XYZ file of C-alpha atoms in Angstrom:
724
model
C -30.040 -19.618 -38.908
C -30.469 -22.101 -36.047
C -27.909 -24.440 -37.471
C -25.260 -21.693 -37.904
C -25.418 -21.164 -34.089
C -24.859 -24.930 -33.179
C -20.961 -25.534 -32.588
C -21.182 -29.051 -31.259
C -21.361 -32.104 -33.468
C -23.622 -33.681 -30.836
C -26.249 -30.915 -30.742
C -26.281 -30.748 -34.629
C -26.804 -34.485 -34.925
C -29.725 -34.058 -32.537
C -31.266 -31.214 -34.288
C -30.909 -33.065 -37.669
C -33.362 -35.766 -36.279
C -36.224 -33.510 -35.409
C -37.621 -33.847 -38.950
C -36.736 -34.458 -42.625
C -36.714 -30.634 -43.421
C -34.351 -30.017 -40.658
C -32.040 -32.972 -41.605
C -32.047 -31.274 -45.006
C -31.157 -27.818 -44.012
C -30.185 -27.536 -40.492
C -26.360 -27.092 -41.356
C -27.050 -24.791 -44.239
C -25.410 -21.663 -42.777
C -22.768 -23.507 -40.910
C -19.351 -23.357 -42.544
C -16.843 -24.120 -39.688
C -16.673 -26.661 -36.797
C -14.248 -27.351 -34.009
C -13.892 -30.839 -33.005
C -11.680 -33.015 -30.679
C -9.703 -35.999 -32.074
C -10.906 -39.229 -30.402
C -8.576 -41.880 -29.343
C -10.793 -44.569 -30.461
C -10.413 -44.894 -34.391
C -14.107 -46.258 -34.570
C -15.522 -43.153 -32.727
C -13.507 -40.769 -35.037
C -14.419 -42.473 -38.052
C -18.303 -42.065 -36.928
C -17.673 -38.492 -36.066
C -15.998 -37.685 -39.612
C -19.132 -39.583 -41.309
C -21.496 -37.498 -39.247
C -19.855 -34.386 -40.381
C -19.676 -35.263 -43.941
C -23.442 -36.348 -44.204
C -24.808 -33.291 -42.053
C -22.648 -30.365 -42.898
C -22.481 -30.289 -46.661
C -21.220 -26.810 -46.747
C -18.388 -27.244 -44.299
C -15.374 -25.240 -45.314
C -13.086 -24.828 -42.119
C -12.392 -27.383 -39.408
C -10.417 -26.902 -36.140
C -9.212 -30.198 -34.555
C -7.678 -30.560 -31.090
C -5.192 -33.288 -30.767
C -3.981 -34.152 -27.137
C -1.120 -36.313 -26.095
C -3.096 -39.375 -25.645
C -3.322 -39.837 -29.448
C -0.643 -42.270 -30.683
C 1.616 -41.553 -33.605
C -0.181 -44.370 -35.714
C -3.514 -43.359 -34.638
C -2.966 -39.619 -35.527
C -2.037 -40.833 -39.190
C -5.020 -42.926 -39.358
C -7.265 -40.103 -38.168
C -5.683 -37.413 -40.623
C -6.394 -40.000 -43.501
C -10.002 -39.846 -42.487
C -10.071 -36.220 -42.389
C -8.955 -36.356 -46.038
C -12.682 -37.711 -46.819
C -14.110 -34.049 -46.059
C -13.599 -32.945 -49.625
C -15.388 -29.629 -49.056
C -12.826 -28.422 -46.306
C -10.510 -25.921 -47.649
C -9.129 -24.457 -44.220
C -7.895 -26.812 -41.570
C -6.414 -25.748 -38.291
C -4.667 -28.396 -36.186
C -3.866 -27.466 -32.586
C -1.512 -29.690 -30.782
C -1.601 -29.706 -27.058
C 1.443 -29.634 -24.825
C 3.684 -32.786 -25.106
C 1.980 -33.769 -28.584
C 4.282 -34.637 -31.340
C 3.534 -34.441 -35.079
C 4.810 -37.675 -36.588
C 6.322 -37.447 -40.184
C 3.657 -39.620 -41.737
C 0.811 -37.683 -40.350
C 2.578 -34.481 -41.364
C 2.781 -35.781 -44.961
C -0.788 -36.754 -44.984
C -1.760 -33.169 -43.789
C 0.257 -31.417 -46.690
C -0.923 -33.747 -49.293
C -4.686 -32.662 -48.859
C -5.395 -31.770 -52.316
C -8.226 -29.196 -51.606
C -6.693 -27.125 -48.852
C -6.039 -23.407 -49.450
C -5.236 -22.653 -45.767
C -3.331 -24.758 -43.145
C -2.254 -23.928 -39.489
C -0.151 -26.272 -37.166
C -0.230 -24.520 -33.642
C 1.505 -25.802 -30.508
C 3.045 -29.129 -29.972
C 6.342 -30.510 -31.324
C 7.367 -30.092 -34.828
C 10.720 -32.020 -35.217
C 12.867 -31.551 -38.276
C 11.839 -34.685 -39.976
C 8.039 -33.740 -39.628
C 8.675 -30.585 -40.698
C 10.609 -31.666 -43.964
C 7.887 -34.172 -44.673
C 5.112 -31.518 -44.133
C 6.790 -28.877 -46.361
C 7.554 -31.472 -49.108
C 3.984 -32.470 -49.492
C 2.937 -28.828 -49.593
C 5.513 -28.255 -52.202
C 4.127 -31.140 -54.399
C 0.600 -29.928 -54.021
C 1.875 -26.372 -55.030
C 2.715 -27.682 -58.190
C -0.771 -28.702 -58.883
C -1.415 -25.024 -59.182
C 0.211 -24.861 -62.345
C -2.129 -27.379 -63.868
C -5.197 -25.767 -62.430
C -5.453 -26.929 -58.810
C -6.180 -24.269 -56.136
C -2.891 -24.913 -54.313
C -2.073 -24.018 -50.597
C -2.345 -19.893 -50.133
C -1.907 -19.511 -46.543
C 0.652 -21.561 -44.287
C 1.211 -21.019 -40.445
C 3.552 -23.072 -38.406
C 3.755 -22.065 -34.920
C 5.063 -24.984 -32.989
C 6.145 -24.811 -29.222
C 9.462 -23.484 -28.380
C 12.086 -24.463 -28.994
C 10.918 -26.095 -32.172
C 10.692 -24.214 -35.638
C 12.033 -23.815 -39.224
C 15.726 -23.202 -39.702
C 18.055 -22.865 -42.781
C 17.467 -26.547 -43.824
C 13.713 -26.089 -44.246
C 14.047 -22.727 -46.291
C 14.924 -24.147 -49.551
C 11.782 -26.532 -49.511
C 9.653 -23.810 -48.163
C 10.715 -21.543 -51.139
C 9.484 -24.189 -53.508
C 5.760 -23.641 -52.310
C 4.971 -21.248 -55.174
C 1.309 -20.907 -54.491
C 1.735 -19.432 -51.003
C 0.417 -15.790 -50.313
C 0.287 -15.647 -46.596
C 3.388 -17.438 -44.477
C 3.898 -17.194 -40.713
C 6.335 -19.540 -38.984
C 8.631 -19.776 -35.907
C 12.075 -19.737 -36.580
C 14.936 -21.760 -34.831
C 18.611 -21.028 -35.638
C 17.517 -19.259 -38.703
C 20.401 -17.182 -40.432
C 20.657 -14.636 -43.161
C 21.526 -17.742 -45.528
C 18.175 -19.293 -44.864
C 16.403 -15.848 -45.367
C 18.201 -15.578 -48.846
C 17.231 -19.100 -49.799
C 13.666 -18.126 -48.911
C 13.362 -14.935 -50.849
C 14.399 -16.933 -53.941
C 10.972 -18.518 -54.261
C 7.428 -17.525 -53.272
C 6.571 -15.192 -56.269
C 2.962 -14.704 -54.908
C 3.882 -13.915 -51.320
C 2.061 -10.751 -50.013
C 2.461 -11.325 -46.266
C 5.425 -12.564 -44.303
C 5.421 -13.164 -40.662
C 8.459 -14.652 -38.695
C 8.824 -14.958 -34.903
C 11.703 -15.839 -32.538
C 14.412 -14.388 -34.821
C 17.896 -14.246 -33.111
C 19.208 -10.911 -34.255
C 22.769 -11.346 -32.755
C 23.871 -13.215 -35.925
C 22.944 -10.038 -37.816
C 20.322 -10.539 -40.789
C 20.805 -9.082 -44.265
C 17.118 -8.333 -44.648
C 17.619 -6.388 -48.025
C 17.458 -9.900 -49.464
C 13.431 -9.736 -48.895
C 13.267 -7.100 -51.480
C 13.244 -9.897 -53.938
C 9.684 -10.757 -52.729
C 8.050 -8.421 -55.367
C 4.479 -8.786 -53.941
C 5.217 -8.619 -50.264
C 2.996 -5.864 -48.730
C 3.337 -7.129 -45.093
C 6.482 -7.927 -43.079
C 6.144 -8.754 -39.520
C 9.530 -9.669 -37.652
C 9.590 -10.722 -34.004
C 13.232 -10.492 -32.878
C 14.701 -11.573 -29.419
C 16.851 -8.199 -29.553
C 17.135 -5.205 -31.380
C 19.806 -5.298 -34.199
C 22.956 -3.837 -32.722
C 24.959 -3.369 -36.107
C 24.544 -0.333 -38.442
C 24.150 -2.685 -41.477
C 21.241 -4.633 -39.680
C 19.713 -1.315 -38.648
C 19.574 0.023 -42.094
C 18.179 -3.371 -43.345
C 15.105 -2.552 -41.324
C 14.411 0.631 -43.535
C 15.021 -1.599 -46.629
C 11.124 -2.254 -46.950
C 9.749 -0.076 -49.745
C 7.458 2.640 -48.866
C 3.770 1.984 -48.867
C 4.376 -1.517 -47.408
C 3.469 -2.498 -43.779
C 6.408 -3.143 -41.401
C 5.706 -4.787 -37.894
C 8.725 -5.115 -35.453
C 8.715 -6.915 -32.060
C 11.393 -7.115 -29.515
C 11.155 -9.464 -26.634
C 13.872 -7.853 -24.458
C 16.009 -4.850 -25.378
C 17.835 -1.848 -24.298
C 18.787 -0.827 -27.734
C 15.203 0.036 -28.938
C 15.489 3.672 -27.743
C 18.616 4.351 -29.761
C 17.274 2.313 -32.809
C 14.239 4.535 -32.865
C 16.111 7.682 -32.255
C 18.709 7.083 -35.013
C 16.182 5.507 -37.541
C 12.725 6.642 -36.429
C 12.154 9.274 -39.319
C 13.230 6.479 -41.875
C 10.622 3.918 -40.678
C 7.735 5.763 -42.071
C 5.978 2.461 -43.209
C 6.336 1.152 -39.522
C 2.613 0.197 -38.459
C 3.166 -2.063 -35.685
C 5.959 -1.788 -32.960
C 6.587 -3.713 -29.641
C 9.620 -2.337 -28.032
C 9.551 -5.151 -25.485
C 11.108 -4.630 -22.011
C 12.930 -1.212 -22.484
C 14.963 0.503 -19.969
C 14.675 4.204 -20.181
C 16.739 6.874 -18.918
C 14.788 9.796 -20.182
C 11.437 10.771 -21.981
C 13.454 10.665 -25.225
C 11.890 7.176 -25.995
C 8.494 8.658 -25.940
C 9.788 11.374 -28.214
C 11.185 8.973 -30.698
C 8.094 6.933 -30.788
C 6.043 10.146 -31.414
C 8.019 10.238 -34.835
C 6.248 7.088 -36.256
C 3.122 8.735 -37.171
C 1.983 5.811 -39.244
C 1.663 3.507 -36.199
C -1.357 1.545 -35.878
C -0.424 -0.774 -32.823
C 2.149 0.189 -30.240
C 2.979 -1.834 -27.185
C 5.682 -0.511 -24.567
C 7.052 -2.251 -21.407
C 9.279 0.297 -19.545
C 11.244 0.123 -16.401
C 14.010 2.158 -14.820
C 16.366 1.745 -11.767
C 17.693 5.449 -11.857
C 18.153 7.382 -8.578
C 15.574 10.032 -9.597
C 12.028 9.945 -11.022
C 11.767 10.024 -14.858
C 8.324 11.595 -15.884
C 6.920 10.025 -19.052
C 3.841 12.105 -20.171
C 1.328 9.959 -22.466
C 0.618 13.510 -24.091
C 4.004 13.004 -25.915
C 2.281 10.394 -27.776
C -0.788 12.401 -29.024
C 0.702 13.023 -32.499
C -0.100 9.250 -33.293
C -3.572 9.950 -34.953
C -3.570 6.526 -36.659
C -3.098 4.510 -33.385
C -5.512 1.688 -33.236
C -4.195 -0.402 -30.311
C -2.217 0.888 -27.418
C -0.509 -1.022 -24.414
C 1.608 0.380 -21.813
C 3.264 -1.552 -18.816
C 5.545 -0.225 -16.152
C 7.574 -3.210 -14.998
C 9.698 -3.676 -11.736
C 13.327 -2.761 -11.761
C 16.156 -4.068 -9.676
C 18.249 -1.691 -7.485
C 21.591 -2.894 -6.919
C 22.240 -0.584 -4.030
C 19.413 -1.824 -1.836
C 19.687 -5.328 -3.622
C 15.911 -5.626 -3.930
C 13.337 -5.345 -6.697
C 11.136 -2.526 -6.526
C 8.853 -0.080 -8.398
C 10.664 1.485 -11.312
C 11.690 5.044 -10.994
C 9.251 6.227 -13.582
C 6.161 8.462 -13.276
C 3.351 8.171 -15.981
C 0.570 10.404 -14.547
C -2.658 9.423 -15.773
C -5.160 12.351 -15.448
C -8.550 13.103 -16.498
C -7.507 15.975 -18.511
C -4.750 13.971 -20.124
C -7.087 11.088 -20.995
C -9.750 13.517 -22.437
C -7.236 14.949 -24.601
C -6.016 11.598 -25.820
C -9.561 10.484 -26.660
C -9.957 13.560 -28.879
C -6.622 12.720 -30.780
C -7.029 8.963 -30.841
C -10.290 8.788 -32.633
C -9.373 5.435 -34.360
C -8.334 3.650 -31.013
C -9.787 0.496 -30.696
C -7.775 -1.193 -27.903
C -6.223 0.376 -24.600
C -4.526 -1.547 -21.841
C -2.541 0.488 -18.932
C -0.721 -1.401 -16.485
C 0.702 1.306 -13.934
C 1.249 1.754 -10.296
C -1.390 3.075 -7.764
C 0.115 6.443 -7.706
C 0.006 6.975 -11.402
C -3.766 7.159 -11.610
C -5.241 10.381 -10.164
C -8.705 9.839 -8.371
C -10.645 11.403 -11.396
C -8.816 9.797 -14.398
C -10.977 6.685 -14.717
C -14.318 8.864 -14.902
C -13.502 9.828 -18.431
C -13.109 6.562 -19.974
C -16.237 6.933 -21.811
C -14.907 9.606 -23.979
C -13.048 6.729 -25.880
C -16.235 6.035 -27.782
C -14.344 3.760 -30.275
C -12.863 1.349 -27.729
C -13.653 -2.420 -28.008
C -10.830 -3.797 -25.670
C -10.011 -2.123 -22.537
C -7.659 -3.158 -19.568
C -7.005 -1.105 -16.473
C -4.432 -2.576 -14.222
C -3.008 -1.563 -11.011
C 0.476 -3.120 -10.651
C 1.742 -4.293 -7.431
C 5.513 -3.841 -6.843
C 7.678 -5.649 -4.049
C 8.233 -3.368 -1.036
C 5.590 -0.852 -1.931
C 2.525 0.287 0.045
C 0.076 -0.961 -2.422
C 1.464 -4.547 -1.957
C 1.017 -4.284 1.624
C -2.408 -3.143 1.605
C -3.276 -5.635 -1.096
C -1.823 -8.393 1.101
C -3.939 -7.188 3.971
C -7.183 -7.173 1.811
C -6.290 -10.643 0.653
C -5.789 -11.841 3.942
C -9.084 -10.781 5.224
C -10.873 -11.967 2.126
C -12.155 -15.340 3.518
C -13.610 -13.702 6.631
C -15.262 -10.993 4.355
C -16.922 -13.821 2.335
C -18.267 -15.503 5.327
C -19.657 -12.131 6.643
C -21.469 -11.756 3.018
C -23.141 -15.006 3.308
C -24.437 -14.280 6.655
C -25.684 -10.959 5.303
C -23.546 -8.860 7.810
C -22.527 -5.575 6.842
C -23.313 -6.012 3.172
C -21.666 -3.206 1.027
C -24.410 -0.415 0.184
C -22.203 1.489 -2.048
C -22.159 4.551 0.308
C -18.462 4.623 0.609
C -17.571 4.514 -2.886
C -16.712 8.015 -4.446
C -17.926 8.698 -7.837
C -16.029 11.706 -9.453
C -18.427 13.541 -11.912
C -21.612 12.323 -10.130
C -21.445 14.373 -7.218
C -19.591 17.463 -6.326
C -18.942 16.653 -2.524
C -17.715 13.144 -3.717
C -15.475 14.847 -6.168
C -13.830 17.103 -3.684
C -13.379 14.316 -1.221
C -11.487 12.357 -3.629
C -9.604 15.179 -4.567
C -8.578 16.047 -1.190
C -7.464 12.441 -0.654
C -4.742 12.757 -3.278
C -3.308 9.974 -5.668
C -1.972 7.853 -2.767
C -5.570 6.978 -1.948
C -7.323 7.124 1.374
C -8.365 5.000 4.235
C -12.052 4.570 4.363
C -14.924 2.255 5.439
C -15.957 -0.032 2.411
C -18.441 -2.017 3.988
C -17.169 -5.314 2.996
C -17.538 -7.670 6.023
C -14.447 -7.265 8.370
C -12.782 -4.945 6.098
C -14.354 -2.103 7.845
C -12.448 -2.734 11.073
C -9.101 -2.334 9.376
C -7.540 0.776 7.829
C -6.252 -0.018 4.314
C -4.973 1.811 1.441
C -7.792 1.399 -1.209
C -7.040 0.787 -4.818
C -8.505 3.500 -7.507
C -12.324 3.437 -7.809
C -13.736 2.587 -11.014
C -17.448 2.683 -11.568
C -18.402 0.550 -14.523
C -21.092 3.031 -15.694
C -18.046 5.189 -16.655
C -16.850 2.729 -19.296
C -17.647 3.200 -22.806
C -20.456 1.405 -24.519
C -19.694 -1.205 -27.146
C -16.794 -2.722 -25.281
C -16.038 -6.411 -26.381
C -13.259 -7.300 -23.794
C -12.581 -5.996 -20.323
C -9.723 -6.630 -18.095
C -9.517 -5.232 -14.570
C -6.919 -5.635 -11.965
C -6.572 -4.492 -8.316
C -9.385 -1.896 -8.527
C -12.562 -1.005 -6.303
C -15.275 -1.616 -8.452
C -18.728 -0.356 -8.449
C -21.852 0.104 -10.675
C -24.011 2.974 -10.360
C -27.540 3.527 -11.456
C -28.320 5.853 -14.405
C -28.458 9.728 -13.892
C -31.646 11.036 -12.318
C -31.687 13.976 -14.249
C -32.992 12.190 -17.337
C -36.668 11.361 -18.151
C -38.170 8.057 -17.492
C -37.595 6.798 -20.821
C -34.282 8.131 -21.625
C -32.190 5.499 -19.643
C -33.569 2.713 -21.748
C -32.281 4.514 -24.813
C -28.713 4.630 -23.945
C -26.943 1.323 -24.579
C -25.473 -0.632 -21.582
C -21.822 -0.193 -21.207
C -21.381 -4.117 -21.082
C -24.126 -5.258 -23.321
C -21.702 -6.475 -26.083
C -19.045 -7.828 -23.665
C -17.513 -11.150 -24.830
C -14.641 -11.487 -22.554
C -14.093 -10.394 -18.692
C -11.092 -10.790 -16.566
C -11.338 -9.479 -12.869
C -8.460 -10.010 -10.661
C -7.557 -8.840 -7.082
C -10.522 -6.449 -7.116
C -12.839 -5.554 -4.564
C -16.497 -5.736 -5.365
C -19.842 -5.515 -3.620
C -22.148 -8.646 -3.813
C -24.845 -7.189 -6.194
C -22.234 -6.202 -8.827
C -21.066 -9.386 -10.370
C -24.797 -10.707 -10.816
C -25.659 -7.215 -12.418
C -22.733 -7.390 -14.853
C -23.620 -10.879 -15.686
C -27.202 -9.874 -16.602
C -26.089 -7.125 -18.718
C -23.828 -9.364 -21.036
C -26.163 -12.419 -20.468
C -26.299 -13.492 -24.218
C -22.796 -12.040 -25.413
C -20.310 -13.293 -22.868
C -18.218 -16.079 -23.964
C -15.199 -15.983 -21.616
C -14.980 -15.204 -17.749
C -12.139 -15.142 -15.465
C -12.453 -14.508 -11.654
C -9.005 -14.431 -9.583
C -8.511 -13.364 -6.020
C -11.812 -11.280 -6.129
C -12.814 -9.775 -2.577
C -16.408 -10.123 -2.431
C -16.896 -13.507 -4.255
C -18.915 -16.381 -2.568
C -20.779 -19.437 -3.812
C -24.109 -17.517 -3.819
C -22.700 -14.759 -5.930
C -21.021 -17.209 -8.326
C -23.865 -19.528 -8.791
C -26.256 -16.382 -9.420
C -23.631 -15.111 -12.173
C -23.340 -18.618 -13.890
C -26.903 -19.430 -14.037
C -27.443 -16.289 -16.309
C -24.568 -16.974 -18.862
C -25.651 -19.724 -21.137
C -23.048 -18.929 -23.935
C -20.256 -19.066 -21.744
C -17.406 -21.303 -23.307
C -14.321 -20.613 -20.954
C -14.442 -20.218 -17.213
C -11.698 -19.499 -14.559
C -12.247 -19.206 -10.974
C -9.286 -18.820 -8.698
C -10.033 -18.385 -4.946
C -6.910 -19.280 -2.944
C -7.546 -18.736 0.792
C -11.334 -17.897 0.236
C -13.370 -20.436 2.073
C -16.661 -18.932 0.620
C -15.982 -20.226 -2.643
C -16.288 -23.850 -3.046
C -17.365 -26.696 -5.533
C -21.009 -26.130 -4.650
C -21.084 -23.456 -7.336
C -20.219 -25.942 -9.915
C -22.946 -28.231 -8.478
C -25.437 -25.596 -9.273
C -24.601 -25.897 -12.877
C -25.714 -29.406 -12.949
C -29.115 -28.699 -11.241
C -32.259 -27.671 -12.904
C -32.479 -24.231 -14.857
C -34.673 -21.776 -12.692
C -36.954 -21.344 -15.920
C -37.816 -25.013 -15.870
C -38.668 -25.250 -12.240
C -42.066 -23.845 -12.839
C -42.943 -26.575 -15.065
C -43.177 -29.767 -13.238
C -45.566 -31.565 -15.572
C -48.333 -31.305 -17.990
C -51.748 -31.267 -16.464
C -53.823 -34.513 -16.933
C -57.569 -34.234 -17.213
C -60.027 -36.916 -16.658
C -62.317 -37.368 -19.430
C -65.528 -38.621 -17.720
C -66.807 -39.979 -21.156
C -64.185 -42.566 -21.364
C -63.334 -44.997 -18.526
C -59.437 -45.182 -19.520
C -59.186 -41.546 -20.040
C -56.939 -41.023 -17.167
C -54.773 -44.096 -17.969
C -54.549 -42.838 -21.622
C -53.537 -39.331 -20.761
C -50.873 -40.653 -18.111
C -49.552 -42.900 -20.870
C -49.467 -39.801 -23.260
C -47.703 -37.649 -20.656
C -44.954 -40.118 -20.105
C -42.635 -39.260 -23.030
C -42.903 -35.618 -22.177
C -41.847 -36.073 -18.434
C -39.070 -38.300 -19.584
C -38.119 -35.486 -22.019
C -38.596 -32.963 -19.026
C -36.325 -34.723 -16.706
C -33.543 -34.994 -19.448
C -33.901 -31.218 -19.928
C -33.513 -30.612 -16.280
C -30.447 -32.788 -15.750
C -28.628 -31.022 -18.665
C -26.002 -28.492 -17.470
C -26.854 -24.875 -17.412
C -23.608 -24.309 -19.393
C -23.981 -26.423 -22.577
C -21.232 -24.727 -24.506
C -18.598 -24.687 -21.581
C -15.378 -26.052 -23.108
C -12.515 -24.809 -20.701
C -12.600 -24.810 -17.193
C -9.889 -23.912 -14.502
C -10.960 -24.139 -10.852
C -9.091 -23.359 -7.777
C -10.748 -23.439 -4.316
C -9.847 -24.325 -0.885
C -12.029 -27.381 -0.766
C -10.765 -28.823 -4.165
C -7.279 -28.259 -3.164
C -7.641 -30.116 0.313
C -10.197 -32.695 -0.453
C -9.974 -33.308 -4.281
C -12.727 -33.043 -7.116
C -16.329 -33.947 -6.597
C -17.268 -36.244 -9.511
C -20.958 -35.644 -9.308
C -20.291 -31.874 -10.041
C -17.934 -32.491 -13.100
C -19.547 -35.377 -14.611
C -22.432 -33.470 -15.929
C -20.241 -31.050 -17.917
C -19.708 -33.134 -20.872
C -18.901 -30.434 -23.218
C -15.613 -29.597 -21.429
C -12.527 -30.089 -23.576
C -9.929 -28.910 -20.950
C -10.106 -29.060 -17.369
C -7.588 -27.856 -14.774
C -7.918 -28.487 -11.105
C -5.746 -27.052 -8.354
C -5.417 -30.166 -6.392
C -2.539 -32.543 -6.743
C -3.007 -36.185 -8.457
C -2.601 -37.747 -5.103
C -5.308 -35.848 -3.555
C -7.683 -36.518 -6.696
C -6.741 -40.259 -6.514
C -7.747 -40.488 -2.899
C -11.031 -38.479 -3.815
C -11.839 -40.506 -6.607
C -10.284 -44.021 -5.866
C -8.812 -43.687 -9.382
C -7.904 -40.893 -12.096
C -9.310 -43.088 -14.687
C -12.793 -42.512 -13.134
C -12.617 -38.960 -14.268
C -11.359 -39.674 -17.560
C -14.135 -42.054 -18.190
C -16.754 -39.470 -17.151
C -15.193 -36.931 -19.402
C -13.824 -38.944 -22.433
C -13.066 -35.967 -24.669
C -11.588 -33.610 -21.993
C -8.020 -32.862 -21.393
C -7.469 -33.028 -17.550
C -4.681 -31.216 -15.949
C -3.748 -30.616 -12.210
C -0.776 -30.290 -10.122
C 1.271 -33.551 -10.764
C 3.465 -34.958 -8.047
C 4.630 -37.940 -10.092
C 5.300 -38.556 -13.779
C 1.950 -37.837 -15.787
C 0.427 -41.189 -17.146
C 0.322 -41.303 -20.890
C -2.802 -43.611 -21.047
C -5.419 -41.174 -20.149
C -4.808 -37.862 -18.115
């Protein structure tokens, strides 16, 4: 049980040294491990030996490779990975600028015990891809004589790298594959035809970055007799009748997924062939220009959809209404995302809000919640005027939601942009007022539809355009601004795992007073299961963020705070000290002088729970003359252990950190605040390399303090290849 929760090799090694029993069984429940490849071959060999000796049931390994690893070093390190005989699943994440050499690619494909292989990111050149696929094809031949063979292969290198026609013949020889996902690069119908000649066991095929302008003959995929899932990500919708008919060639009962990056043809495609795409389960129409509500009507025909993503825009000279109720027939929907993008108006020669209205009302959401009983993910990115004042108060009706995103988009030239910039400009002064204890928000100016009749009527009279009120946030009460929509976090459904909020006015009310004293404790907290939280450009009161942190203290893994009005060092420190399981942290506070690196300094200080234990009591035994000295000698190891514990960072699992603050940008990083964060694997700083060098004396100092961390910043010169 304990070992299954240890994700760091150093922590597992220390736990194994406690006793013989722990050494034998601490890693019994651990089957996967995430490691970073070390640039020193000796250190990497030591790490592999420890993994092999401690984790005897290891099945999955995720390896991160940075650009500092040379080609020869990467090959030697991959050879060492082959010693992990029990590993059947390998995931290789190549960071930006990292090349996979042909020798290392061949070594990866030749690992005989692998059943699943993923290569994500980095540069995969044609010679390396050929070496990798040739080794995989040779290993697949072992399946004939009883070997396991590779069953799942994922190749998603960075753009513009991918697999083309030359690699399809070798890929089709990997006869043991059951799941195949890859990025295409200059792939034609001839390549698809060559691919379909092999792979007799393939059940799922996913291809991204397809260029549909060349016209694909997808009917050749019918040769894959076992194919049950087909996922195609095209740059544009097919323009020819033959290509469109090919989309309907997938046999009934199979799952078809279509994604478009940018298209004006999706509306015509769905209108003409929507009734023939009964097996379409996932649809991403990309950025689609609409001229009427017929797009929603065409999508409504696809009753088998489980996932729908739409990004719509229009520059028409009249408003086009698009009602969400048109999509209520999609009863099988599990994931839904709708974004209203900006449009270019040539007459005015400017970008602005699209001439589309997507009214979001309380009655409309309540009706959709009843129809979409299987919905697990909902993301709405609309304008301020699309949200009615009472709409967000009924979000709790979506009882099955696990992921939720409510975004209020800001468009050039709109009133919301003006008010948002006004709020942002007064953010710094507001934070200083917060720290001085002046005009702290009491929540009295926040309206709560559904909680009080007077507040509801007040919100209703304000209209959808918002109202000008005193929010009690520092200097904000001196200005008249148009406030964003109000969202009380108590309105959110219980059981959320991911929450994304943008340009909202946030509050957290107390439980209703009509319940008995024991009733509120029986109700689950709305955020008690939250693992990811993203708040951007929102207005919050000081007590809100610490309250949220306490609600999800043991579950939150990722936190992002960007441009939050109401954020200061005191609030941030209080939040971070209650989130011990945090693995990713992003703080972006440009123009906010109330946020500084002092918040990070609090992470390397002693834990509040440890402050009460200053030492163990020492009693003088009168019967022995040297009792005090003996007791002091016995207490010395404990005090040393206590000091080591107090010096440990409060976020021992933090691996990704992005920090942007005024003091960091102007004066550079403070080494004393970053050095204790030894678990970091990726660090991004808002300062330039010149500023960091002036603050530290040398950039090498930071790399030596964090040897396993990939450090990034704003580079004004060529990035050095020997460290950062």
